Short mmCIF file of C-alpha atoms in Angstrom, two decimals:
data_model
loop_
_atom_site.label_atom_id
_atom_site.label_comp_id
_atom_site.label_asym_id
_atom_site.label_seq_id
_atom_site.Cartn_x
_atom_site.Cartn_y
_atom_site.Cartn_z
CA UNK A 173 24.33 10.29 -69.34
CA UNK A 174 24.16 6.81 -67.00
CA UNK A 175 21.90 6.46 -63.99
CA UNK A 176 24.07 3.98 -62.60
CA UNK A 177 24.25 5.56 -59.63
CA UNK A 178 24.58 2.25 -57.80
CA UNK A 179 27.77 1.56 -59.02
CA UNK A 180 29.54 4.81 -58.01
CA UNK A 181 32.27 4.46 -55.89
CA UNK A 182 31.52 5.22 -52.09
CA UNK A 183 27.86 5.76 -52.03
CA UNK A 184 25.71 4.67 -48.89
CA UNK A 185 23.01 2.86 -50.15
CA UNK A 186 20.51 3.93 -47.46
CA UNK A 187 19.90 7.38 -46.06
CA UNK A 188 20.97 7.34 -42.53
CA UNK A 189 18.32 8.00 -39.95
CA UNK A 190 20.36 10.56 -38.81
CA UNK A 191 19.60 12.93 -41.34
CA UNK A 192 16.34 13.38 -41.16
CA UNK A 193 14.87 16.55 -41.69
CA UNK A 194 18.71 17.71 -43.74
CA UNK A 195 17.88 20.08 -46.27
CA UNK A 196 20.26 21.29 -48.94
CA UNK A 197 18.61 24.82 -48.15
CA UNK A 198 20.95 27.14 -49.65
CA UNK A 199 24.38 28.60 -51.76
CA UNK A 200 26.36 31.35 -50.92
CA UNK A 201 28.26 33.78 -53.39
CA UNK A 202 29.56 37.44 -52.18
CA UNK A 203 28.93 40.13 -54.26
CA UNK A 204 30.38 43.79 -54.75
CA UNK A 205 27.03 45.68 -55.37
CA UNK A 206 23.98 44.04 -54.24
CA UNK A 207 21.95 46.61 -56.01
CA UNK A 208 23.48 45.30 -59.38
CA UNK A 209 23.08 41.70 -58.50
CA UNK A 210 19.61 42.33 -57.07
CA UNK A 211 18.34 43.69 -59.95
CA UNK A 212 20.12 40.99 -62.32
CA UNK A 213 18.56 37.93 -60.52
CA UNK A 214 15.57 39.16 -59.93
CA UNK A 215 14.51 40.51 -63.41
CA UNK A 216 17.29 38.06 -65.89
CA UNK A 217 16.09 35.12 -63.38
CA UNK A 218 13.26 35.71 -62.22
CA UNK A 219 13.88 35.09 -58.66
CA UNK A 220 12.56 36.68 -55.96
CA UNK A 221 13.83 38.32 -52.55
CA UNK A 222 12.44 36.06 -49.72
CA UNK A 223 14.27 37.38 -47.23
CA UNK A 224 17.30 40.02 -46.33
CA UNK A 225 19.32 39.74 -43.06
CA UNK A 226 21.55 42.93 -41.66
CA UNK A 227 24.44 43.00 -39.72
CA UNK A 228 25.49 46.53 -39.02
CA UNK A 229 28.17 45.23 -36.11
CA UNK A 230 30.13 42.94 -38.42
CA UNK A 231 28.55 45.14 -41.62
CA UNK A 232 27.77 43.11 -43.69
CA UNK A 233 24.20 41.91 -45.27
CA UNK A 234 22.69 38.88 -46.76
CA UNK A 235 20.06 38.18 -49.27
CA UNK A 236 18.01 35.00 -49.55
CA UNK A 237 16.48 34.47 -52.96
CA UNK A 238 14.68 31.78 -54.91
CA UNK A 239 12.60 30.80 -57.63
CA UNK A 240 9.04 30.28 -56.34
CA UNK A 241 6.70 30.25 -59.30
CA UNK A 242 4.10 28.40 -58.29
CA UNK A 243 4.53 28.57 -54.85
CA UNK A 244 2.58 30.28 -51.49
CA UNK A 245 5.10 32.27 -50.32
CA UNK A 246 3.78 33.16 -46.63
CA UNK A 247 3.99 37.07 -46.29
CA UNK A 248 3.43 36.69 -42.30
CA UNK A 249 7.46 37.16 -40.54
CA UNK A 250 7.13 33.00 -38.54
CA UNK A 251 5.78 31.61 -41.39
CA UNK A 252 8.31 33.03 -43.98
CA UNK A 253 11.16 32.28 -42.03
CA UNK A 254 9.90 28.71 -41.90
CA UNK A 255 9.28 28.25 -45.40
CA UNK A 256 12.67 29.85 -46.35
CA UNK A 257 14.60 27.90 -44.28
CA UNK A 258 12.99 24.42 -44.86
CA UNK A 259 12.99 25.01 -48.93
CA UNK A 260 16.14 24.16 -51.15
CA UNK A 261 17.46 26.19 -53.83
CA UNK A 262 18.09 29.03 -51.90
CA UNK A 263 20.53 31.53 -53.43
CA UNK A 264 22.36 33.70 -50.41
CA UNK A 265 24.04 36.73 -51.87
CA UNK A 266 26.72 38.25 -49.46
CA UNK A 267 27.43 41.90 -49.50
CA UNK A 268 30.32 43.68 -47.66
CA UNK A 269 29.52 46.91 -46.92
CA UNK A 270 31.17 49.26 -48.78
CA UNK A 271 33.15 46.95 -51.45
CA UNK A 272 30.04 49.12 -54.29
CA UNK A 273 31.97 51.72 -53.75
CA UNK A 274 35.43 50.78 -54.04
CA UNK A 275 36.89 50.34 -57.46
CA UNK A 276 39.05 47.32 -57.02
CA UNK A 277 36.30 45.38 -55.17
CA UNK A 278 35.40 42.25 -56.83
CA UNK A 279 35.57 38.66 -56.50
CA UNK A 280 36.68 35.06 -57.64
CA UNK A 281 34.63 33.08 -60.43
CA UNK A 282 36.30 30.11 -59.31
CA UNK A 283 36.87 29.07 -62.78
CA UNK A 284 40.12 30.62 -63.05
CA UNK A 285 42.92 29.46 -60.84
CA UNK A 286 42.96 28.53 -58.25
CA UNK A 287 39.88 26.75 -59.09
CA UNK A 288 36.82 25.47 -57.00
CA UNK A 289 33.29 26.16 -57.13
CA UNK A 290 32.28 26.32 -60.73
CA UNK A 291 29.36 28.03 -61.23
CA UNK A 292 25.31 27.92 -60.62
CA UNK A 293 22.51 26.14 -62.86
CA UNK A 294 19.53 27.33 -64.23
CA UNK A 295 17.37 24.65 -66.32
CA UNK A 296 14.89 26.71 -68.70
CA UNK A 297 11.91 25.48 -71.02
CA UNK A 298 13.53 26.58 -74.03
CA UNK A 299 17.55 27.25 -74.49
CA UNK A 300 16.90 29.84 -77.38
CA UNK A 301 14.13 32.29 -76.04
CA UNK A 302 15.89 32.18 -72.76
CA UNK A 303 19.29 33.44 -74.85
CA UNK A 304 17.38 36.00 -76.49
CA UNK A 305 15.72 36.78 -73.10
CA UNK A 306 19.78 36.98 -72.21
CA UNK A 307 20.37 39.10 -75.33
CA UNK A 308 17.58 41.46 -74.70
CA UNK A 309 19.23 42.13 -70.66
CA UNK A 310 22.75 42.74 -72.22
CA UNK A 311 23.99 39.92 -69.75
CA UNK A 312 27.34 38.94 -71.04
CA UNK A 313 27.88 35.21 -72.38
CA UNK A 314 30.40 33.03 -71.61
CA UNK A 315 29.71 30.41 -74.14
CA UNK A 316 26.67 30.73 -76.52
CA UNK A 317 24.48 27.48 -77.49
CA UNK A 318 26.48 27.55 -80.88
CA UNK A 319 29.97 27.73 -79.37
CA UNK A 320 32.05 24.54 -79.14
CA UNK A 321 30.46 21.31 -79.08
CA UNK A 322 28.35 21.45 -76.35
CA UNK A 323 25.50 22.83 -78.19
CA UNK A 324 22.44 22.05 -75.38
CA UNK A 325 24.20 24.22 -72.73
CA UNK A 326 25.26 28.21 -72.43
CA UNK A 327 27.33 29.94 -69.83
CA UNK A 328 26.84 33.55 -69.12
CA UNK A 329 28.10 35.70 -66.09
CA UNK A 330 26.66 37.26 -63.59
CA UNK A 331 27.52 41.39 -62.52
CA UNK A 332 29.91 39.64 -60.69
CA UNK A 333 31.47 37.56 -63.01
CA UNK A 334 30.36 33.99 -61.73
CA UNK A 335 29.52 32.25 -64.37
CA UNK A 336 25.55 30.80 -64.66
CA UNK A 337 24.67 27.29 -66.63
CA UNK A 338 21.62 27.42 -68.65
CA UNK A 339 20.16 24.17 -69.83
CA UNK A 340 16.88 23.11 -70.78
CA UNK A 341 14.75 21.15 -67.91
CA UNK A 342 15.22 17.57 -69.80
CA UNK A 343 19.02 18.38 -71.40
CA UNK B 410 16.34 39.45 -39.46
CA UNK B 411 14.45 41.63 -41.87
CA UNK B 412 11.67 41.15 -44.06
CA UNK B 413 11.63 44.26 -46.28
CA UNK B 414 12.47 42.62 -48.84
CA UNK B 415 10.26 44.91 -51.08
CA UNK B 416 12.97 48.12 -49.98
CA UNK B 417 16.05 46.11 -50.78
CA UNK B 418 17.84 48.08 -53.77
CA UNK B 419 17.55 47.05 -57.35
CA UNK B 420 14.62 44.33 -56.94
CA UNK B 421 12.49 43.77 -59.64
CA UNK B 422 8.66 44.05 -58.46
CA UNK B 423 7.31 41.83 -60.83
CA UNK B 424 8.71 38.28 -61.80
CA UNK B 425 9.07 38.45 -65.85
CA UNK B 426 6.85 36.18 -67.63
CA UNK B 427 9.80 35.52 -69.90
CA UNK B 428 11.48 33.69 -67.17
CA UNK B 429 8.49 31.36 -66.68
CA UNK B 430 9.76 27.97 -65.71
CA UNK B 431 13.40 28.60 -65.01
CA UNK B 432 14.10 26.91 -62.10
CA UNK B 433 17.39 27.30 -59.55
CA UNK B 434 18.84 23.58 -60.58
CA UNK B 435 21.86 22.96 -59.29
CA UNK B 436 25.71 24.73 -57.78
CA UNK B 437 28.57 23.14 -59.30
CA UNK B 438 31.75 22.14 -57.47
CA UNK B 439 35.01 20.41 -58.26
CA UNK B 440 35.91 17.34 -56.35
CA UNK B 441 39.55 16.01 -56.04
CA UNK B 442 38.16 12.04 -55.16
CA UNK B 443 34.48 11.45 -55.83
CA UNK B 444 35.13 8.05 -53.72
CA UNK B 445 35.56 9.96 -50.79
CA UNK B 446 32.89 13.29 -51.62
CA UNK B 447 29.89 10.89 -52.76
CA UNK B 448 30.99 8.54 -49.55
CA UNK B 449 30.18 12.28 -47.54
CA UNK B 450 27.59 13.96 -49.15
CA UNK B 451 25.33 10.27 -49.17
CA UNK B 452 26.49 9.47 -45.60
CA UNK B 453 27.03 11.88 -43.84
CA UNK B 454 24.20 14.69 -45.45
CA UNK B 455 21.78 11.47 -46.52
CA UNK B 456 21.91 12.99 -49.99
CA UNK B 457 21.14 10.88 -53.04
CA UNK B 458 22.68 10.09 -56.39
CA UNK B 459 20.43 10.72 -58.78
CA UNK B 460 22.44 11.14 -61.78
CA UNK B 461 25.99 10.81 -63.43
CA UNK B 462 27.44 11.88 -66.29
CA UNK B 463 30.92 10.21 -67.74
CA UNK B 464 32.79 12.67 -70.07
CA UNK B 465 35.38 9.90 -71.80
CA UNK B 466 36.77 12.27 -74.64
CA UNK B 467 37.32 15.52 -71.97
CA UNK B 468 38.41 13.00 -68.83
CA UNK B 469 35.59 13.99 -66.69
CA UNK B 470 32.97 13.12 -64.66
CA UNK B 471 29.98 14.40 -63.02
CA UNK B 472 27.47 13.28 -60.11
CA UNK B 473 24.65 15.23 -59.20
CA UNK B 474 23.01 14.52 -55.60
CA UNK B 475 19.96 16.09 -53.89
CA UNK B 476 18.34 15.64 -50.34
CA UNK B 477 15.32 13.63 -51.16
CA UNK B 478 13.27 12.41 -48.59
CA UNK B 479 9.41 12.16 -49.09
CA UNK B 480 9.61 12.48 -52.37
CA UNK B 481 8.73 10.06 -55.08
CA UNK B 482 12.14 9.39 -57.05
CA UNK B 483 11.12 7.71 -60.75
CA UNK B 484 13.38 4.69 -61.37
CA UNK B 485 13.15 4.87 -65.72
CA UNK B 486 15.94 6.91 -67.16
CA UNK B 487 13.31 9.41 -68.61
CA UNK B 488 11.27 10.29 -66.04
CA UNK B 489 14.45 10.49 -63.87
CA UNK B 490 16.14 12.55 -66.41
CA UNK B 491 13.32 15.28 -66.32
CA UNK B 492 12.67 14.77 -62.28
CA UNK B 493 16.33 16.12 -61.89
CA UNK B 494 16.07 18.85 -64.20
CA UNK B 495 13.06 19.99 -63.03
CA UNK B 496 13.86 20.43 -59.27
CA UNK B 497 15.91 22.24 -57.20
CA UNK B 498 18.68 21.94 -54.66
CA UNK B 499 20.61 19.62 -56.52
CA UNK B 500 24.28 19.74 -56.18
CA UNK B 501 26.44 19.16 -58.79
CA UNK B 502 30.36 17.25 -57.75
CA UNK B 503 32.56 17.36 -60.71
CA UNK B 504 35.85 15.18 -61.08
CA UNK B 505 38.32 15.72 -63.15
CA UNK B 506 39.63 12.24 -63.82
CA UNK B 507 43.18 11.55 -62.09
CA UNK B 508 42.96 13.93 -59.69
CA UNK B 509 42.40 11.43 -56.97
CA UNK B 510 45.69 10.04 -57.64
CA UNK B 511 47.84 13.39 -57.84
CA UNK B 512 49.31 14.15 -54.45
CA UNK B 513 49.14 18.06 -55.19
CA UNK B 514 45.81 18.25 -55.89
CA UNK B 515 43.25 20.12 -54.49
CA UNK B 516 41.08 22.61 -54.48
CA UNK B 517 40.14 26.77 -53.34
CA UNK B 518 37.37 27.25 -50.85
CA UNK B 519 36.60 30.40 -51.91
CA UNK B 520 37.03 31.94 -48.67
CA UNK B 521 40.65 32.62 -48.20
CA UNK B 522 41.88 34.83 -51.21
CA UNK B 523 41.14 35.47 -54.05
CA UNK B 524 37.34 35.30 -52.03
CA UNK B 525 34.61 34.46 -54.21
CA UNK B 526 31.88 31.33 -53.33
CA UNK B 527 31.27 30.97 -49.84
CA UNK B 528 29.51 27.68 -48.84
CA UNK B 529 26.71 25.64 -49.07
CA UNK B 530 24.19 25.42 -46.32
CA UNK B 531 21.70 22.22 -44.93
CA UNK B 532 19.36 23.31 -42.72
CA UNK B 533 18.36 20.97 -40.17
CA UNK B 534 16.02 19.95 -37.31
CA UNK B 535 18.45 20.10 -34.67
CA UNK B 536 22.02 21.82 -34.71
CA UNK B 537 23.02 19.62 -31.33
CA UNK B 538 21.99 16.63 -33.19
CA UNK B 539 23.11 17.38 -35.88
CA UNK B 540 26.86 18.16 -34.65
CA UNK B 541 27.03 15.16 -32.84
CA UNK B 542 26.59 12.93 -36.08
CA UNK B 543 29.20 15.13 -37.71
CA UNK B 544 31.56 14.19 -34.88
CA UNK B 545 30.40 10.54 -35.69
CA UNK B 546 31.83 10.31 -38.87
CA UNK B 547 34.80 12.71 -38.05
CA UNK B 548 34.07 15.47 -39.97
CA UNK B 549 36.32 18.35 -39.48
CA UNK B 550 34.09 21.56 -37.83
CA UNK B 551 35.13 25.07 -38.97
CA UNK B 552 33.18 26.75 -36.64
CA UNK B 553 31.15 25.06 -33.55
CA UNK B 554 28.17 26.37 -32.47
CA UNK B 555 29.75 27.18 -29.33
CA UNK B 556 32.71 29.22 -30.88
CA UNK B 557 32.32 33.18 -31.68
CA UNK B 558 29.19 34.46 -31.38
CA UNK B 559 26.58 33.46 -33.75
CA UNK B 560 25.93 30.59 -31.63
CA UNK B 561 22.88 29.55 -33.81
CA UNK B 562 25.16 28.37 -36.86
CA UNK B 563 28.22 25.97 -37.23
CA UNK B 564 30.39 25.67 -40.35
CA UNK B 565 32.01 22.14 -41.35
CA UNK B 566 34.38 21.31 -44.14
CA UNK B 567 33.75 18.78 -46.75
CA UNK B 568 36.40 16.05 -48.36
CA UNK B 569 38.20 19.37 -50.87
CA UNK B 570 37.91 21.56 -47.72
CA UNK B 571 34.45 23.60 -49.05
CA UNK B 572 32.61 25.36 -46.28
CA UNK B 573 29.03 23.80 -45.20
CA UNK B 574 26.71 25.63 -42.85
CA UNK B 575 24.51 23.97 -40.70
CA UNK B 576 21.61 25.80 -39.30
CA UNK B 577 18.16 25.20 -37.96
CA UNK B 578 15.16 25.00 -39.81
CA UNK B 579 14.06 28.25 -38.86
CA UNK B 580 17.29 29.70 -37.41
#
């Protein structure tokens, strides 16, 4: 790992003015049953459901999640929209209507090809009690601490199949 | 807009205390030319390089960038090393090296099939504003606000052609 970060090829070394007020609020992933992915992010992860938004023209509906230990979450309607949408790591799951239903529904990891987004990060005090917290959820792994040589990192998926980093806050 | 979040299917009611401290880190995506993606995301988002990481013996590299203003970035490698693992909203550009010099390279958005990842969203202070800087540095617009008719929202593409939404703070 280098932190010369200075020396990387391309980077603006001042924040334009212009930007002000940019926040990288959120990521989106579509999922095939939002009652599946619900449950798994919200128990496995801990996150919680800040915010759902329906669309019964185009039917289709979106949930906004995060991880907010720690946090005042505002329960009044202004004031949570506020704090959701001027907060980063926002996780927006995407649900078609109808694709929970239908067998062949589901969607691309991106790690296959053709290849793109990779996957999503979670950094975690401790790499072994969260794989045993892993372990005791049945989540599938993708790569276990043990497995190959990176042994400070594990992979698991997702009910959808994306696949979910898990490091530990300093590795 | 909805905010019944506690009806949503599947949700957990109580954050597990075995997922104290995980945090939301980072989203992962593959860059064909980090020259011209760090020159974007630094420019044209004001987001910061706060890390790399050079892979020699797998021919990789990675760059992770977050928005950052206000906040107090620590300069020593330590203190930076846990500051970035400890926060969220960072994103995570990884290049494969020699891709920036293969013709046929590139990379899926995850929106055209096989559909998967969506986008990544900033939220900002003001859309009009906002749009006019991307026409400033010639960034290619998916969707203006203007077209279709969620008029609140525009989508732009990045250097590999990845969706990014740009919305209001509280839109």
């Amino acid at each position: 790992m280098t932190f010369n970060t200075e020396q990387a090829p391309g980077v603006e070394g001042k924040v334009p003015q212009q930007t002000r007020g940019f926040v990288f609020n959120h990521t989106m992933l579509r999922v095939v049953d939002p009652s599946k992915s619900l449950a798994f992010y919200s128990k496995v992860f801990g996150m919680r459901l800040l915010r759902t938004s329906e669309n019964p023209d185009a039917e289709f509906t979106l949930y906004f999640l995060a991880t907010t230990e720690g946090e005042d979450v505002p329960a009044d309607q202004d004031a949570r929209a506020k704090y959701v949408g001027r907060r980063q790591g926002v996780l927006e799951l995407t649900h078609n209507w109808g694709t929970e239903n239908d067998p062949d529904a589901s969607y691309h990891d991106g790690n296959s090809e053709p290849q793109g987004f990779g996957h999503i990060c979670f950094t975690v005090p401790d790499l072994k009690a969260a794989c045993d917290w892993m372990d005791e959820n049945d989540v599938t792994f993708k790569k276990r601490p043990e497995d190959g040589r990176m042994n400070h990192i594990a992979f698991v998926k997702d009910p959808d199949g994306y696949w979910i980093e898990l490091v530990e806050h300093s590795g």
